[in-house]
Amino acid sequence: MTRAVAGLRQAMRLARRELRGGLRGFGVFLTCLFLGVFAISGVGSFAESAKSGLLADAGALLGGDLEVQLVHRELDPQQQAFLAARGALSHVSTLRTMAATLDGAERTLVELKAVDDAYPLYGALVAEPPLTSPLGEGDALVDAALLERLALSVDDALRVGDALLTVRGVLAAEPDRAMRAFNLGPRLLVGHEALAATGLLQPGSLVSHAYRLRLPDRETVDALRAEIRAAYPEAGWRLRSWREAAPRVRFFLDRMNLNLTLIALCALLVGGLGVSGAVRGYLDGKREHIATMKCLGAPAGTIFTAYLLQILFLGALGASAGLACGAALPWIVATLTAGRMPIPLQPQLHPGVLLSAALYGLLIALAFSLKALGVAGRVPPAVLFRGYADGAGPGPGRKVLAAVALAALALAVFAVLTSTDRRLALWFILGAGACFALFRAAAAGVVRFARRLPRPTDPSLRLGLANIHRRGSPAASALFSLGLGLTALVTVTLVQANLDDRVRQSLPAEAPAYFFLDIQNNQAEAFAAAAQALPGVVRLDRHPTLRGRITRIGGVPVEEAVIDQEVRWAVRGDRYLSYAAKQPEGTEIVAGRWWPEDYAGPPRISLTADLARGFGLEIGDTLSVNVLGREVTAEIANLREVDWSTLQLDFAILFAPGTLENAPQTHIAALHVTPEHAAAAWRTLTGRFPNVSAISTGEVLANVARTLERLGTAFRGMAALALLTGFLVLAGAVSADQHRRIHDAVIFKVCGATRRAILAAFAAEFAILGLTAGLLATFAGSLAAFGIVKGLMKSDFALHPGASATAVALGVALTLLLGLLGTWKALGHKPAGYLRAE
């Protein structure tokens, strides 16, 4: 025990003395750890701060402590009285419609919201100029975008349906408008009297009604929800509590956190190569120093411990800087955005996130430095006499290799346990392990292959080839580091290129130009005749439509059913429904049969194949849908394959005749018109049918592109971080063995080689290694990018050979530049200075 304590003290003294020389040689080490830890702690801190803001502002996001939501219909007086007796009640109605200037020359789609005097129950409605009194029958607040589109100003008038409205102010903030990333039109906010005056509230009109309650004690919300369900079991409404205020936003944040954390972990793993290269290069420069200490009686354990303490100290230094910057990221974002974030952000410290990032940094530092430390601890004293010719020297030893394996296993287990999607994290770990194994095997294979190749006649090429397979050559480790660094570059480059493809996605060739909603039953035939009479019209698809909510899947309530994550969108709210006697044109039936045109029997439906897979349903199973308060249970008659990317008018659920015909309903239409006649068709149809909402497909796709562009900003920031780390690894891979190359260059120069010949020999070596690593990296990086884009993002994948070739060329060029630059600087000095040290 006394000997162990004495050895530790001696190791600490040696480490302190070594650190007095400064941090030279550890720049890549510190930067790689800093970037990786900063990425993980920054992503986690931002996501947790956003979720904290959502929870703290949950009442405002929902608009109350409990929300009762219906489509097409309002609560009856008895139901309203039941709710009003439990707390403060507010009624909000929303629908999409058209707003126009008084002369009708300009019109645009708006998201109309009608509120009562009790609105908002939480938060504050902010307008400019400030609203000093409740909205009257002819008053409206609007988004600034609406004024721009209609060329209006505050106090100007506009027309919505049958009503004339005066713009009282511009909306600056709505407390219950949680996520404003994607909207079909600007907001138009009015009172319920104004909505009634528009004449838009017709039977079957697509209007959503939300009744919000503010409770004396919000913690009693679950008990109240159970009481409401017991009192009105067949009401057919949707109940949401403040705990579910923004499930989609929280789901998005969780997925963003997971995806960006995996990218950050990728940056940290790649940075581990920089750590390994930096430690190996530093310790190689200390070989003679270590051999001298051994000649003087220093135990191998003391030497190993001394340098391990240095690595841990420097690792703590880099990781602490990364943690500090990552923890500060939410405050930085909140300050820079100044409240413009679409979600509430509540910056605060998150110890769990910071502890996880610190552990990641520690495990990376150990996993990638222990081997080099083990090799350094076993440097034989004979190095002082054999010098550089000793070559590679002994390995790290079994104990050190076992410690490296244990650190790597701990890193993998920790990554899986802390992930919100363990299956995805496991695939990530397996992919990273496969890349490591691939390039380790490739490095060994290239060395053996270079040894067996015939000697080229060109001296520079012959010397460069010999440098790869000679004893003690760093080619294997350089190719390993270079290959993994280039793989990261190719992966990130291809994922970013495919994201850009989605942003630039063009309108599908067969997509309709416009969708028209809320066509009343008594307008359907007149609308169809008017549309088909317009010049340039190619086709008009029209279907009756209602809104319904899936309540049971195979007889199991939705809340208890096992649903694939990819189709959970279908049960989060109301869905469009329709019915048809004939099989729609272009419909591909993949299971079951279409019903006869004169079918008259129990309810049957046609379901899309993706929903059936996600729900675990087959032909003959049942699906229950609540339509206007009535639950309809229908048997699945057939499954259809639908390509939603074509934007054709289709429905996830189609009913057979005999079930929905007598329910209040409207029609939806898709108009295919030539581009040169599209604007005229828009003006004609929206002018003749002012209650009908028209949606431009081109504007929707442009809005989607803008949304993807904003969502891609965070990914591009993380991608840039991974790219920077990859380039640092390339620098570290070269600098780790730079002293050997400088020594070789000096010997060649003394033997009469010209500077040009020496540089050509090293250039040939780097070119061979770079080309090999580049080809393997292109394959591995493309495979990884395919898995991310196709498997994770569920998007089409394109290879983009130009982008991956550019990334590889840049990586190889940087490697050549860094390697030859150091050699060039050495050749600028007289050989005597180097030889004198031998």
PDB file of N, CA, C and O in Angstrom, residues 280-306:
ATOM      1  N   ARG A 280      -0.715   9.806 -29.368  1.00  0.00           N
ATOM      2  CA  ARG A 280       0.341   8.965 -29.930  1.00  0.00           C
ATOM      3  C   ARG A 280       1.510   9.806 -30.412  1.00  0.00           C
ATOM      4  O   ARG A 280       2.680   9.487 -30.177  1.00  0.00           O
ATOM      5  N   GLY A 281       1.205  10.902 -31.096  1.00  0.00           N
ATOM      6  CA  GLY A 281       2.277  11.771 -31.581  1.00  0.00           C
ATOM      7  C   GLY A 281       3.073  12.390 -30.444  1.00  0.00           C
ATOM      8  O   GLY A 281       4.306  12.478 -30.507  1.00  0.00           O
ATOM      9  N   TYR A 282       2.370  12.799 -29.390  1.00  0.00           N
ATOM     10  CA  TYR A 282       3.049  13.399 -28.241  1.00  0.00           C
ATOM     11  C   TYR A 282       3.960  12.386 -27.559  1.00  0.00           C
ATOM     12  O   TYR A 282       5.126  12.672 -27.251  1.00  0.00           O
ATOM     13  N   LEU A 283       3.443  11.175 -27.342  1.00  0.00           N
ATOM     14  CA  LEU A 283       4.227  10.161 -26.638  1.00  0.00           C
ATOM     15  C   LEU A 283       5.367   9.624 -27.492  1.00  0.00           C
ATOM     16  O   LEU A 283       6.419   9.248 -26.955  1.00  0.00           O
ATOM     17  N   ASP A 284       5.179   9.564 -28.810  1.00  0.00           N
ATOM     18  CA  ASP A 284       6.286   9.155 -29.675  1.00  0.00           C
ATOM     19  C   ASP A 284       7.448  10.126 -29.562  1.00  0.00           C
ATOM     20  O   ASP A 284       8.614   9.739 -29.655  1.00  0.00           O
ATOM     21  N   GLY A 285       7.130  11.392 -29.387  1.00  0.00           N
ATOM     22  CA  GLY A 285       8.184  12.380 -29.206  1.00  0.00           C
ATOM     23  C   GLY A 285       8.872  12.275 -27.856  1.00  0.00           C
ATOM     24  O   GLY A 285       9.923  12.898 -27.639  1.00  0.00           O
ATOM     25  N   LYS A 286       8.259  11.494 -26.936  1.00  0.00           N
ATOM     26  CA  LYS A 286       8.819  11.327 -25.596  1.00  0.00           C
ATOM     27  C   LYS A 286       9.495   9.968 -25.419  1.00  0.00           C
ATOM     28  O   LYS A 286       9.828   9.583 -24.288  1.00  0.00           O
ATOM     29  N   ARG A 287       9.687   9.235 -26.522  1.00  0.00           N
ATOM     30  CA  ARG A 287      10.228   7.867 -26.412  1.00  0.00           C
ATOM     31  C   ARG A 287      11.584   7.845 -25.720  1.00  0.00           C
ATOM     32  O   ARG A 287      11.826   7.048 -24.806  1.00  0.00           O
ATOM     33  N   GLU A 288      12.457   8.718 -26.151  1.00  0.00           N
ATOM     34  CA  GLU A 288      13.786   8.728 -25.541  1.00  0.00           C
ATOM     35  C   GLU A 288      13.720   9.195 -24.088  1.00  0.00           C
ATOM     36  O   GLU A 288      14.465   8.715 -23.225  1.00  0.00           O
ATOM     37  N   HIS A 289      12.838  10.129 -23.822  1.00  0.00           N
ATOM     38  CA  HIS A 289      12.664  10.607 -22.452  1.00  0.00           C
ATOM     39  C   HIS A 289      12.166   9.474 -21.555  1.00  0.00           C
ATOM     40  O   HIS A 289      12.660   9.293 -20.424  1.00  0.00           O
ATOM     41  N   ILE A 290      11.203   8.683 -22.066  1.00  0.00           N
ATOM     42  CA  ILE A 290      10.676   7.554 -21.293  1.00  0.00           C
ATOM     43  C   ILE A 290      11.752   6.486 -21.107  1.00  0.00           C
ATOM     44  O   ILE A 290      11.902   5.905 -20.022  1.00  0.00           O
ATOM     45  N   ALA A 291      12.525   6.215 -22.188  1.00  0.00           N
ATOM     46  CA  ALA A 291      13.604   5.226 -22.087  1.00  0.00           C
ATOM     47  C   ALA A 291      14.639   5.654 -21.052  1.00  0.00           C
ATOM     48  O   ALA A 291      15.170   4.823 -20.295  1.00  0.00           O
ATOM     49  N   THR A 292      14.939   6.937 -21.014  1.00  0.00           N
ATOM     50  CA  THR A 292      15.899   7.446 -20.014  1.00  0.00           C
ATOM     51  C   THR A 292      15.379   7.229 -18.602  1.00  0.00           C
ATOM     52  O   THR A 292      16.123   6.805 -17.698  1.00  0.00           O
ATOM     53  N   MET A 293      14.083   7.523 -18.355  1.00  0.00           N
ATOM     54  CA  MET A 293      13.518   7.313 -17.025  1.00  0.00           C
ATOM     55  C   MET A 293      13.576   5.839 -16.634  1.00  0.00           C
ATOM     56  O   MET A 293      13.814   5.497 -15.469  1.00  0.00           O
ATOM     57  N   LYS A 294      13.378   4.932 -17.602  1.00  0.00           N
ATOM     58  CA  LYS A 294      13.445   3.501 -17.295  1.00  0.00           C
ATOM     59  C   LYS A 294      14.869   3.085 -16.951  1.00  0.00           C
ATOM     60  O   LYS A 294      15.092   2.253 -16.061  1.00  0.00           O
ATOM     61  N   CYS A 295      15.864   3.683 -17.667  1.00  0.00           N
ATOM     62  CA  CYS A 295      17.253   3.380 -17.352  1.00  0.00           C
ATOM     63  C   CYS A 295      17.603   3.838 -15.940  1.00  0.00           C
ATOM     64  O   CYS A 295      18.475   3.254 -15.269  1.00  0.00           O
ATOM     65  N   LEU A 296      16.907   4.884 -15.469  1.00  0.00           N
ATOM     66  CA  LEU A 296      17.163   5.408 -14.134  1.00  0.00           C
ATOM     67  C   LEU A 296      16.318   4.725 -13.067  1.00  0.00           C
ATOM     68  O   LEU A 296      16.313   5.144 -11.906  1.00  0.00           O
ATOM     69  N   GLY A 297      15.561   3.695 -13.474  1.00  0.00           N
ATOM     70  CA  GLY A 297      14.829   2.887 -12.502  1.00  0.00           C
ATOM     71  C   GLY A 297      13.370   3.193 -12.337  1.00  0.00           C
ATOM     72  O   GLY A 297      12.726   2.657 -11.434  1.00  0.00           O
ATOM     73  N   ALA A 298      12.785   4.030 -13.188  1.00  0.00           N
ATOM     74  CA  ALA A 298      11.364   4.344 -13.059  1.00  0.00           C
ATOM     75  C   ALA A 298      10.521   3.135 -13.469  1.00  0.00           C
ATOM     76  O   ALA A 298      10.703   2.592 -14.558  1.00  0.00           O
ATOM     77  N   PRO A 299       9.608   2.675 -12.616  1.00  0.00           N
ATOM     78  CA  PRO A 299       8.744   1.537 -12.980  1.00  0.00           C
ATOM     79  C   PRO A 299       7.804   1.895 -14.138  1.00  0.00           C
ATOM     80  O   PRO A 299       7.399   3.056 -14.291  1.00  0.00           O
ATOM     81  N   ALA A 300       7.451   0.891 -14.934  1.00  0.00           N
ATOM     82  CA  ALA A 300       6.541   1.123 -16.061  1.00  0.00           C
ATOM     83  C   ALA A 300       5.197   1.646 -15.584  1.00  0.00           C
ATOM     84  O   ALA A 300       4.573   2.507 -16.222  1.00  0.00           O
ATOM     85  N   GLY A 301       4.729   1.153 -14.427  1.00  0.00           N
ATOM     86  CA  GLY A 301       3.451   1.614 -13.909  1.00  0.00           C
ATOM     87  C   GLY A 301       3.451   3.074 -13.548  1.00  0.00           C
ATOM     88  O   GLY A 301       2.469   3.797 -13.775  1.00  0.00           O
ATOM     89  N   THR A 302       4.561   3.542 -12.988  1.00  0.00           N
ATOM     90  CA  THR A 302       4.665   4.957 -12.628  1.00  0.00           C
ATOM     91  C   THR A 302       4.634   5.836 -13.876  1.00  0.00           C
ATOM     92  O   THR A 302       3.964   6.883 -13.902  1.00  0.00           O
ATOM     93  N   ILE A 303       5.350   5.408 -14.914  1.00  0.00           N
ATOM     94  CA  ILE A 303       5.373   6.172 -16.165  1.00  0.00           C
ATOM     95  C   ILE A 303       3.974   6.199 -16.797  1.00  0.00           C
ATOM     96  O   ILE A 303       3.481   7.248 -17.224  1.00  0.00           O
ATOM     97  N   PHE A 304       3.328   5.024 -16.823  1.00  0.00           N
ATOM     98  CA  PHE A 304       1.971   4.953 -17.380  1.00  0.00           C
ATOM     99  C   PHE A 304       1.026   5.877 -16.613  1.00  0.00           C
ATOM    100  O   PHE A 304       0.251   6.639 -17.195  1.00  0.00           O
ATOM    101  N   THR A 305       1.104   5.837 -15.289  1.00  0.00           N
ATOM    102  CA  THR A 305       0.213   6.657 -14.460  1.00  0.00           C
ATOM    103  C   THR A 305       0.485   8.139 -14.658  1.00  0.00           C
ATOM    104  O   THR A 305      -0.447   8.958 -14.700  1.00  0.00           O
ATOM    105  N   ALA A 306       1.762   8.513 -14.788  1.00  0.00           N
ATOM    106  CA  ALA A 306       2.121   9.919 -14.962  1.00  0.00           C
ATOM    107  C   ALA A 306       1.495  10.494 -16.226  1.00  0.00           C
ATOM    108  O   ALA A 306       0.914  11.586 -16.221  1.00  0.00           O
TER     109      ALA A 306
END
